Coordinates of C-alpha atoms and ligand atoms in Angstrom, one line a residue:
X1 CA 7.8 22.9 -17.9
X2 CA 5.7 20.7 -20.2
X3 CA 4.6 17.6 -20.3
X4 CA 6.9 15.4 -22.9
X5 CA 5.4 12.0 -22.7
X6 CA 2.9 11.0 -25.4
X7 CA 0.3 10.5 -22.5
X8 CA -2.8 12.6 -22.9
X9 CA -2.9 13.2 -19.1
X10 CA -5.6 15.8 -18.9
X11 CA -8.0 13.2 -20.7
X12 CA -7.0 11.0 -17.2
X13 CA -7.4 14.0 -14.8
X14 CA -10.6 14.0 -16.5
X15 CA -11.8 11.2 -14.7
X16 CA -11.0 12.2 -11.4
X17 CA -13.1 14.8 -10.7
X18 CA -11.9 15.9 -7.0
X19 CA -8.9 17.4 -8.8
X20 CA -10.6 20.1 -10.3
X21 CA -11.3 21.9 -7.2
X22 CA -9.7 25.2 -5.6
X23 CA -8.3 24.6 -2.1
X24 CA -7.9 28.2 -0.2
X25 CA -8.5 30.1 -3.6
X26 CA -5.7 28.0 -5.6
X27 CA -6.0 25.0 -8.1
X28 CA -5.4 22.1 -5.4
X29 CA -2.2 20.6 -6.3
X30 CA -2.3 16.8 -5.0
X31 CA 0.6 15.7 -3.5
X32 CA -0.8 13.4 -1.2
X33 CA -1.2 9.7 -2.3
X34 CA 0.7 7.9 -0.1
X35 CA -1.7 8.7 2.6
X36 CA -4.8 7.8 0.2
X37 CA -5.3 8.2 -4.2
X38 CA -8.0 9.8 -5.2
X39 CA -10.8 8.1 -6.9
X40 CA -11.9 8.1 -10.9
X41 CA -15.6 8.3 -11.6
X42 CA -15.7 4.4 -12.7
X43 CA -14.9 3.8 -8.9
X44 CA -17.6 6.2 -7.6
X45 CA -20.1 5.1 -10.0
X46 CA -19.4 1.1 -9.2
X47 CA -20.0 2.2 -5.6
X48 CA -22.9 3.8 -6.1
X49 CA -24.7 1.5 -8.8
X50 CA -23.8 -0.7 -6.1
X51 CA -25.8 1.0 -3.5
X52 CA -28.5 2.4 -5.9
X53 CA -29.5 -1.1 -7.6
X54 CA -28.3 -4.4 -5.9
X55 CA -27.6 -4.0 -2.4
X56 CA -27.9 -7.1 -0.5
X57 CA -26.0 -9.3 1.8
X58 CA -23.9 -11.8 0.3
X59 CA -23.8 -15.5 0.1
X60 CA -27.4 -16.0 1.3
X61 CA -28.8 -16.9 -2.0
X62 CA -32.5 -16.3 -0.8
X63 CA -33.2 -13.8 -3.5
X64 CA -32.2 -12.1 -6.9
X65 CA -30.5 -8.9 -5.4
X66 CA -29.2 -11.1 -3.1
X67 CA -27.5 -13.2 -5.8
X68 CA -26.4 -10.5 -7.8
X69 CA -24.9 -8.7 -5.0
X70 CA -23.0 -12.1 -4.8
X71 CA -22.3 -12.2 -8.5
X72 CA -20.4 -8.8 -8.4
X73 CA -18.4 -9.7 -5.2
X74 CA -17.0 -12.7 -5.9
X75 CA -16.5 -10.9 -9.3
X76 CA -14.4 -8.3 -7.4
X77 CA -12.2 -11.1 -5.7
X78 CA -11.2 -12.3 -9.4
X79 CA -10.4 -9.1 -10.6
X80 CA -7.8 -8.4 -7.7
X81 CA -7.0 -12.1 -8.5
X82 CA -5.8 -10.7 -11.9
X83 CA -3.8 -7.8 -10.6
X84 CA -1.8 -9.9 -8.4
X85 CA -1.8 -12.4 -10.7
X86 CA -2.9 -15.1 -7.8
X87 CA -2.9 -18.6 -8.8
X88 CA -7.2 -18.8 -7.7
X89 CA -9.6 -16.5 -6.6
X90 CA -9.8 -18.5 -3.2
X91 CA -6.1 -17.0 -2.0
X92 CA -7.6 -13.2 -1.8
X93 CA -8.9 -12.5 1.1
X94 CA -10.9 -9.5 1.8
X95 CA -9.5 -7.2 4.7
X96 CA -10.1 -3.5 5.7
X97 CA -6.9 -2.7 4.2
X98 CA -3.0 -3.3 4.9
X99 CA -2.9 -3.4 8.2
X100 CA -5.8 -5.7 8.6
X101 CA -4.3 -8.6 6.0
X102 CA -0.6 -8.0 7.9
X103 CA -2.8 -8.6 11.1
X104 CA -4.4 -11.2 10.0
X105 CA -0.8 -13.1 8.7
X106 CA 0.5 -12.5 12.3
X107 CA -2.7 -14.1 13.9
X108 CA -3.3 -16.6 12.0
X109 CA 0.1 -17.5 10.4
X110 CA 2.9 -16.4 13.1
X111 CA 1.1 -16.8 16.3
X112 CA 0.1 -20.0 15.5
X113 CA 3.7 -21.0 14.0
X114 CA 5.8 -19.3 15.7
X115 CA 7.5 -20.4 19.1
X116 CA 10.4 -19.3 21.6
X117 CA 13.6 -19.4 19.5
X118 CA 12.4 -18.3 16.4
X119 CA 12.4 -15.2 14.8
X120 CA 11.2 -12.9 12.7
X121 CA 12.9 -9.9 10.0
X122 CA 11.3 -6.8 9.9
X123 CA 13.2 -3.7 7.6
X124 CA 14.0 -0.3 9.5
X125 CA 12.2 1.5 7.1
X126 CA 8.8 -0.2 7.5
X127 CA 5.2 1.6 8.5
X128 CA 4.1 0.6 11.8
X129 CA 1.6 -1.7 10.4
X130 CA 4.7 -4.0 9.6
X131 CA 6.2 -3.9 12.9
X132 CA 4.0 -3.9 15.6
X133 CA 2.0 -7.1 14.7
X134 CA 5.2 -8.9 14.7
X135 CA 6.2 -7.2 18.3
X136 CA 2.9 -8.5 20.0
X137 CA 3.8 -11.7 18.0
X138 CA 7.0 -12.1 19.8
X139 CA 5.5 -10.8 23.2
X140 CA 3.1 -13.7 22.7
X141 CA 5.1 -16.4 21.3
X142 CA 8.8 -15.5 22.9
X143 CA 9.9 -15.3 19.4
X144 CA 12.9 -12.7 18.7
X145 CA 12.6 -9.6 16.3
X146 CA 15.7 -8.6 14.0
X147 CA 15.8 -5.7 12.4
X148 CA 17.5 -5.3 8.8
X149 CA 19.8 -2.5 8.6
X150 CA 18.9 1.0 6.5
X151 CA 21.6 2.6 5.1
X152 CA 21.8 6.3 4.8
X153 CA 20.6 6.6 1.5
X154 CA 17.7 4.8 2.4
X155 CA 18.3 1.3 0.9
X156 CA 18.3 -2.0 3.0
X157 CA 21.6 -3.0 4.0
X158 CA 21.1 -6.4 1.8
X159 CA 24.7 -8.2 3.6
X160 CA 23.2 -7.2 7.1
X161 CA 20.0 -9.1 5.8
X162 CA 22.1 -11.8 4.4
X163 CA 23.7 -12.3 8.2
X164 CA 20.3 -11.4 10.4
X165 CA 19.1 -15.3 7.9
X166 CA 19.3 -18.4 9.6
X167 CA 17.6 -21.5 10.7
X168 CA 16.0 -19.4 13.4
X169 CA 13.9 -16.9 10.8
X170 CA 10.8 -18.0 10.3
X171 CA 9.2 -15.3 8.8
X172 CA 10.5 -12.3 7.0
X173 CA 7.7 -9.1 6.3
X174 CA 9.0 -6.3 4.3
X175 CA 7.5 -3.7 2.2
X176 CA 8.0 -3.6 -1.2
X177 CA 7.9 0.3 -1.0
X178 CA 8.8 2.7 1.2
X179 CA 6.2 5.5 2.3
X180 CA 8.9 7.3 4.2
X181 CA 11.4 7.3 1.3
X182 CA 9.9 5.7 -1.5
X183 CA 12.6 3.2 -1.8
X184 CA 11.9 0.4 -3.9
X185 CA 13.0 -3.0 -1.8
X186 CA 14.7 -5.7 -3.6
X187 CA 12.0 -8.0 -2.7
X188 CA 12.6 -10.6 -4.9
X189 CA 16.0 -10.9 -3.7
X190 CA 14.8 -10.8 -0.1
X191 CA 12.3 -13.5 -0.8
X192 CA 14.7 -15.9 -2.6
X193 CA 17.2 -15.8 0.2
X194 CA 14.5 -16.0 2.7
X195 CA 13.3 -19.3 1.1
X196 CA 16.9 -20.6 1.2
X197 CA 16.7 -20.0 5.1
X198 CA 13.1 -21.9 5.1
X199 CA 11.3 -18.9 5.9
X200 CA 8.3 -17.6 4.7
X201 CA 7.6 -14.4 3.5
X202 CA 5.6 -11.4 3.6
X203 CA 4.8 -8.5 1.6
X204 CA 3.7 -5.2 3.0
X205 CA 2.7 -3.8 -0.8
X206 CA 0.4 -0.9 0.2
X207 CA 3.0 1.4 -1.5
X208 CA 3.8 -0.9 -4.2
X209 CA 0.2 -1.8 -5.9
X210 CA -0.7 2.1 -7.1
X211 CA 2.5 1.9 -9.4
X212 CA 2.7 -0.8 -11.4
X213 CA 0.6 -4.5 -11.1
X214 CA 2.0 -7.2 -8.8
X215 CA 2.8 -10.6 -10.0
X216 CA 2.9 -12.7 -6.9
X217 CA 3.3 -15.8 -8.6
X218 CA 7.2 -14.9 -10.0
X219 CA 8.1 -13.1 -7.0
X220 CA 7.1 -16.1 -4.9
X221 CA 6.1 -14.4 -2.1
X222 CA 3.6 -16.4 0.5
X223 CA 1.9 -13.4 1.8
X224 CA 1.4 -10.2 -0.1
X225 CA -1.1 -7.4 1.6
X226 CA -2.4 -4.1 0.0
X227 CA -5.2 -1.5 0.4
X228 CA -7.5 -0.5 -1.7
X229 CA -7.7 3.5 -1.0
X230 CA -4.4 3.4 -2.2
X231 CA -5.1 2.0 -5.5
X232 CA -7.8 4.4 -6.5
X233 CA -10.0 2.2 -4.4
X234 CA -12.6 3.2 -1.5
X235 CA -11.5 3.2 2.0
X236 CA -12.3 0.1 4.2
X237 CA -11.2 -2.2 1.7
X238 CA -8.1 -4.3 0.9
X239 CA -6.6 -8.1 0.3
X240 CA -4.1 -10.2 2.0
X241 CA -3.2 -12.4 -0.9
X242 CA -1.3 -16.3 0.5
X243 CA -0.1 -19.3 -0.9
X244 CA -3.1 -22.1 -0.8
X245 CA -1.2 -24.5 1.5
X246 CA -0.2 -22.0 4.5
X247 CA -3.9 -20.3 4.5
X248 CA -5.5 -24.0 4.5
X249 CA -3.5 -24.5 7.9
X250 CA -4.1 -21.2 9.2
X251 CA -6.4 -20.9 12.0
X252 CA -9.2 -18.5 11.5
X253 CA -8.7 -14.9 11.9
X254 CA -11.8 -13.6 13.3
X255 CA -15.3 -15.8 14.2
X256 CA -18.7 -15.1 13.8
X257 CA -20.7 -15.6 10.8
X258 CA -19.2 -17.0 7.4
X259 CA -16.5 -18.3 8.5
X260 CA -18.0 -21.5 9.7
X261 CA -19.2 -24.8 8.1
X262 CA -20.7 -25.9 10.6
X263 CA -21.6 -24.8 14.9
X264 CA -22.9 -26.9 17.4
X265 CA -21.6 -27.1 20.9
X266 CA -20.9 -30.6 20.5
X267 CA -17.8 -28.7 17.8
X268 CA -17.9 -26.6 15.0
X269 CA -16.0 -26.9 12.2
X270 CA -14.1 -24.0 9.6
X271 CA -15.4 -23.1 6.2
X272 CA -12.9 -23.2 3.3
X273 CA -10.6 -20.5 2.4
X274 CA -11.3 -17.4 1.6
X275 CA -14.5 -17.3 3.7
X276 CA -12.6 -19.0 6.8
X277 CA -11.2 -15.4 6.9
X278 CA -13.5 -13.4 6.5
X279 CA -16.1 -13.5 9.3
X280 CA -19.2 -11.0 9.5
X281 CA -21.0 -9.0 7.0
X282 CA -18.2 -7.9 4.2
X283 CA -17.4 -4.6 2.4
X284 CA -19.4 -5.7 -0.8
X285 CA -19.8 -1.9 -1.9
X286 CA -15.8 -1.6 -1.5
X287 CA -15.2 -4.5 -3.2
X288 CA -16.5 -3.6 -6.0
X289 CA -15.8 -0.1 -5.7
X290 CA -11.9 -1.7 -5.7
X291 CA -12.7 -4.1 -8.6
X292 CA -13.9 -0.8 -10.5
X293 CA -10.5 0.7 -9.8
X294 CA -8.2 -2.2 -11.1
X295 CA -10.4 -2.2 -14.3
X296 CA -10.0 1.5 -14.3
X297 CA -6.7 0.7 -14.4
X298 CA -5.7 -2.2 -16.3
X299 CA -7.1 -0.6 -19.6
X300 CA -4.5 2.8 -18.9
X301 CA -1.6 2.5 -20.9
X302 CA 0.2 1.5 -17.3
X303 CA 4.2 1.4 -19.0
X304 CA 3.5 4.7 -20.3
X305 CA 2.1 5.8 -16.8
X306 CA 4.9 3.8 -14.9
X307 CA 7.4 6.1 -17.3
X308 CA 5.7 9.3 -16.8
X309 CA 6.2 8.5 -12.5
X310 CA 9.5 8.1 -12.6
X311 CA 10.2 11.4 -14.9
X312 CA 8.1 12.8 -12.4
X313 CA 10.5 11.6 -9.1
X314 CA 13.8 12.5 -11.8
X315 CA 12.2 16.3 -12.0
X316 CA 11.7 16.6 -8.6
X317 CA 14.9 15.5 -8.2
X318 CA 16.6 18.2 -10.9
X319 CA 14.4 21.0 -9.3
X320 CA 15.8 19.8 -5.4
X321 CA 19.4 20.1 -6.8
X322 CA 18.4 23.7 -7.6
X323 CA 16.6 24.6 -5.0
X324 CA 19.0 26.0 -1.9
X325 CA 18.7 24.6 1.7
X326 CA 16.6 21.6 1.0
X327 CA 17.7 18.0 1.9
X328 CA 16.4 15.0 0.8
X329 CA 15.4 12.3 2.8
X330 CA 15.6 8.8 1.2
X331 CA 17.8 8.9 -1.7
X332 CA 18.0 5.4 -2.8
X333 CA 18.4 4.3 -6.9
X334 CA 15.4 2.9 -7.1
X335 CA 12.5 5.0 -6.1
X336 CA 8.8 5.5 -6.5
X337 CA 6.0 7.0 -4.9
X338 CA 7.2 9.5 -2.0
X339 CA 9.8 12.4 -2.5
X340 CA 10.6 13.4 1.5
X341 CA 12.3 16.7 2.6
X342 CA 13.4 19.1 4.8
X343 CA 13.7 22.8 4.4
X344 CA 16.7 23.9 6.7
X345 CA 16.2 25.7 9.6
X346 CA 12.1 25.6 8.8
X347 CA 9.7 22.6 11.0
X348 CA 8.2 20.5 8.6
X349 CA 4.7 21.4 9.8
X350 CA 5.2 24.9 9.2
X351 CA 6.1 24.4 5.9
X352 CA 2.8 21.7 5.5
X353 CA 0.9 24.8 6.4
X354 CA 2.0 27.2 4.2
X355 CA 2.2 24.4 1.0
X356 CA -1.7 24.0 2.0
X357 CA -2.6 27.7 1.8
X358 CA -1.6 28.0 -1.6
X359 CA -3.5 24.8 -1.9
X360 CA -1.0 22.0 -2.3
X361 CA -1.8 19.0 -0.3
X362 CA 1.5 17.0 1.1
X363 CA 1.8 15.4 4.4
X364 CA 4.0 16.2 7.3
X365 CA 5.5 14.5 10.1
X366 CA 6.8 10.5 10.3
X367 CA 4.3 8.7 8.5
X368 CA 3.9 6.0 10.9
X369 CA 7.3 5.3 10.0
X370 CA 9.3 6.4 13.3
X371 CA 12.4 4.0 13.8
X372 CA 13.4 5.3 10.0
X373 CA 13.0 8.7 11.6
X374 CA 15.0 8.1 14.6
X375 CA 17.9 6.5 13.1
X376 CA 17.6 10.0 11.2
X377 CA 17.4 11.8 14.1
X378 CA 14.4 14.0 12.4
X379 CA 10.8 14.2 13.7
X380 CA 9.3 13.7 10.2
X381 CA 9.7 15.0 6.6
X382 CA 7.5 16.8 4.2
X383 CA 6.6 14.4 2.1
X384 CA 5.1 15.3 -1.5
X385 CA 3.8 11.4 -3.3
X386 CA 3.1 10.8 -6.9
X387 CA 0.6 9.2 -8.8
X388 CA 0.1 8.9 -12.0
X389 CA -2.5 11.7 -12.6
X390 CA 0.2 14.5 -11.4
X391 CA 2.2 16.6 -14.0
X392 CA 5.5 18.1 -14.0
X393 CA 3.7 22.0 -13.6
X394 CA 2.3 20.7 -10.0
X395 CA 5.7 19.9 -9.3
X396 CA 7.1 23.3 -10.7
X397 CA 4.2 24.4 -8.2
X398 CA 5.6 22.4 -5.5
X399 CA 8.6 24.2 -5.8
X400 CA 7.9 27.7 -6.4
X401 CA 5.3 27.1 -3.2
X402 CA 8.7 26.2 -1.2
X403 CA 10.0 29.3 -1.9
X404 CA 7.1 31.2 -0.6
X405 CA 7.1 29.4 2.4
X406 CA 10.7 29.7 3.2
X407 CA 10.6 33.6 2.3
X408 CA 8.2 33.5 4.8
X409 CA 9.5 30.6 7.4
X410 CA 12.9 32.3 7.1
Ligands
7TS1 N1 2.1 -0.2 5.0 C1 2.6 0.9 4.3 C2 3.9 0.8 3.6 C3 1.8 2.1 4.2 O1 2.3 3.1 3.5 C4 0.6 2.1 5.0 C5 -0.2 3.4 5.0 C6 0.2 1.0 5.6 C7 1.0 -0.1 5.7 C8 -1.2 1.0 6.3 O2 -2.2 1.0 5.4 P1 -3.7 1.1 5.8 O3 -4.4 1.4 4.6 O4 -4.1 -0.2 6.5 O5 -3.8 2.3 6.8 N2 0.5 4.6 4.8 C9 0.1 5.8 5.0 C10 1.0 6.9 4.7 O6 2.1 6.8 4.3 N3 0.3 8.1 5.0 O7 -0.9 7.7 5.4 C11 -1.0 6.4 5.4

């Protein structure tokens, strides 16, 4: 099977160079990027130009390096300004990553907010990132979590929503994308009816952000989190993106250095946003290194690359309808990202194994995603994930490595 979109793909896979490796004696085959993408030289080269010519703390203006170091930072911060298409740089935070910024909205935001009575809407198919911060929030506050409804194709059950909305909800965090299912969420609907309850909302967009740019400003969201592995990024970096007048009344997240204006133990007083955030030494070298990636990937031809995803989901899906004793987990219209399985009769880990020994790298198990596997009843899935740099022969690999391992599972 060829490639039949006008994309010169192997001029991209060019500039990743990790995929032109052999993993146990085979071309590796990467399946994986839900977990993390791989990186394209622009990224490694930022990181280590970084580290190689300006490294320096930031913000303490005593010296050249130190002001570059600054320069390219706060650079970084507009560039991610630009993918979400933020309002101002100041509403980008820096975090480690998703779970850090969703942390940071339930510390700062719902613990602060929130009190017994109210409540807050979580989705059944969400990562535990986007559930347990909102459990301790409740344990804390005596606020009540609901839980919107999965159907079993994988897609929210949007009248359930519609009834779970009420004066109580005060905050509603969803993802925008599976990474169980891949399902793409209706998330503008979810945040226009939220608004109509007076909550506010949050977006869990680690799956989203790898796939096509965000534009927070028309979906109206008030908190939108990502990471920055995910996005052909390094590891240790990602943004919680807010609306200007909820972070101004947040309380800080974590204390320490840059986050101040002023100490004294008479009272000290908060710096402005984003810095009231983001105590301690940052991740300069992965900000840039992530500011790298979304220049990377704003000059791809991304509607080209958005098209050549989903042919690669609709393939997978022709070659699943052909392929006997496989069933799909998460079959939803609208899907990107993550194609789950199971192979009947065969553990998913098994099957993991014997993908990686012919060198194709997919991940096994629940994802961090358990209550959609329970209400399953399944341990975990295989899950194979798409980006952009994958081809429709890695899938026909996919495949024919299936077979293998149920000739031999079997
Ligand atoms: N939310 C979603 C939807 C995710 O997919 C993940 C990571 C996170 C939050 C947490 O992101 P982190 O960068 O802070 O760890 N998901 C996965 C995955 O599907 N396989 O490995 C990590």
């Amino acid at each position: 099977m060829t490639n039949n979109t006008e994309l010169d793909l192997n001029q991209i896979r060019n500039d990743f160079p990790i995929l032109h490796q052999e993993v146990k004696g085979k071309p590796l085959v990467y399946l994986d990027n839900a977990a993390t993408t791989q990186k394209p030289k622009a990224v490694i080269n930022a990181v280590s130009s970084y580290y190689e010519t300006i490294n320096s703390n930031v913000h303490r203006g005593a010296h050249t390096l130190s002001d570059l170091a600054t320069r390219d930072f706060e650079n970084a911060r507009v560039s991610v300004q630009g993918y979400l298409n933020a309002e101002t740089p100041e509403q980008i935070i820096w975090t480690r990553g998703t779970t850090e910024a969703l942390n940071l909205v339930a510390h700062s935001y719902a613990r602060a907010f929130l009190k017994a009575g109210d409540e807050i809407i979580v989705s059944g198919l969400e990562h535990h990132s986007n559930i347990v911060p909102w459990q301790i929030t409740c344990e804390v506050t005596g606020a009540q979590l609901k839980v919107i409804p999965v159907l079993d194709n994988g897609e929210l059950d949007m009248d359930a929503y519609g009834n779970l909305l009420s004066d109580k909800t005060k905050l509603v965090s969803v993802a925008h994308v599976s990474n169980a299912l891949g399902t793409i969420n209706p998330v503008k609907a979810i945040i226009d009816q939220a608004h109509d309850a007076g909550a506010v909302v949050c977006i869990d967009g680690a799956q989203a952000v790898p796939h096509w740019a965000i534009d927070v400003q028309s979906l109206d969201c008030d908190f939108y989190a990502f990471s920055g592995h995910k996005l052909f990024g390094p590891t240790g970096i990602g943004a919680l993106y807010g609306k200007q007048e909820l972070l101004d009344k947040m309380i800080p997240y974590q204390a320490g250095g840059e986050m101040i204006e002023k100490v004294s133990f008479s009272g000290t007083t908060y710096n402005q946003i984003p810095y009231k955030f983001e105590a301690g030494t940052p991740n300069i070298g992965g900000a840039i290194g992530l500011a790298a990636a979304v220049d990377y990937l704003m000059q791809l031809p991304r509607e080209a690359l958005e098209l050549h995803e989903q042919a690669l989901m609709t393939y997978a899906n022709q070659k699943a309808a052909d392929f006997e004793g496989i069933r799909l987990v998460g079959t939803a219209k609208e899907k990107t990202g993550a194609f789950s399985f199971l192979i009947d009769g065969a553990h998913p880990h098994d099957v993991g194994t014997l993908l990686d020994q012919q060198g194709i790298a997919v991940r096994t198990g629940h994802h961090c995603a358990m209550p959609i596997m329970d209400q399953f009843c399944i341990p975990g899935t295989v899950r194979a994930s798409f980006a952009f740099y994958n081809t429709l022969e890695e899938i026909d690999q996919l495949f024919a490595g299936l077979e293998k391992a149920k000739m031999l599972l079997l």
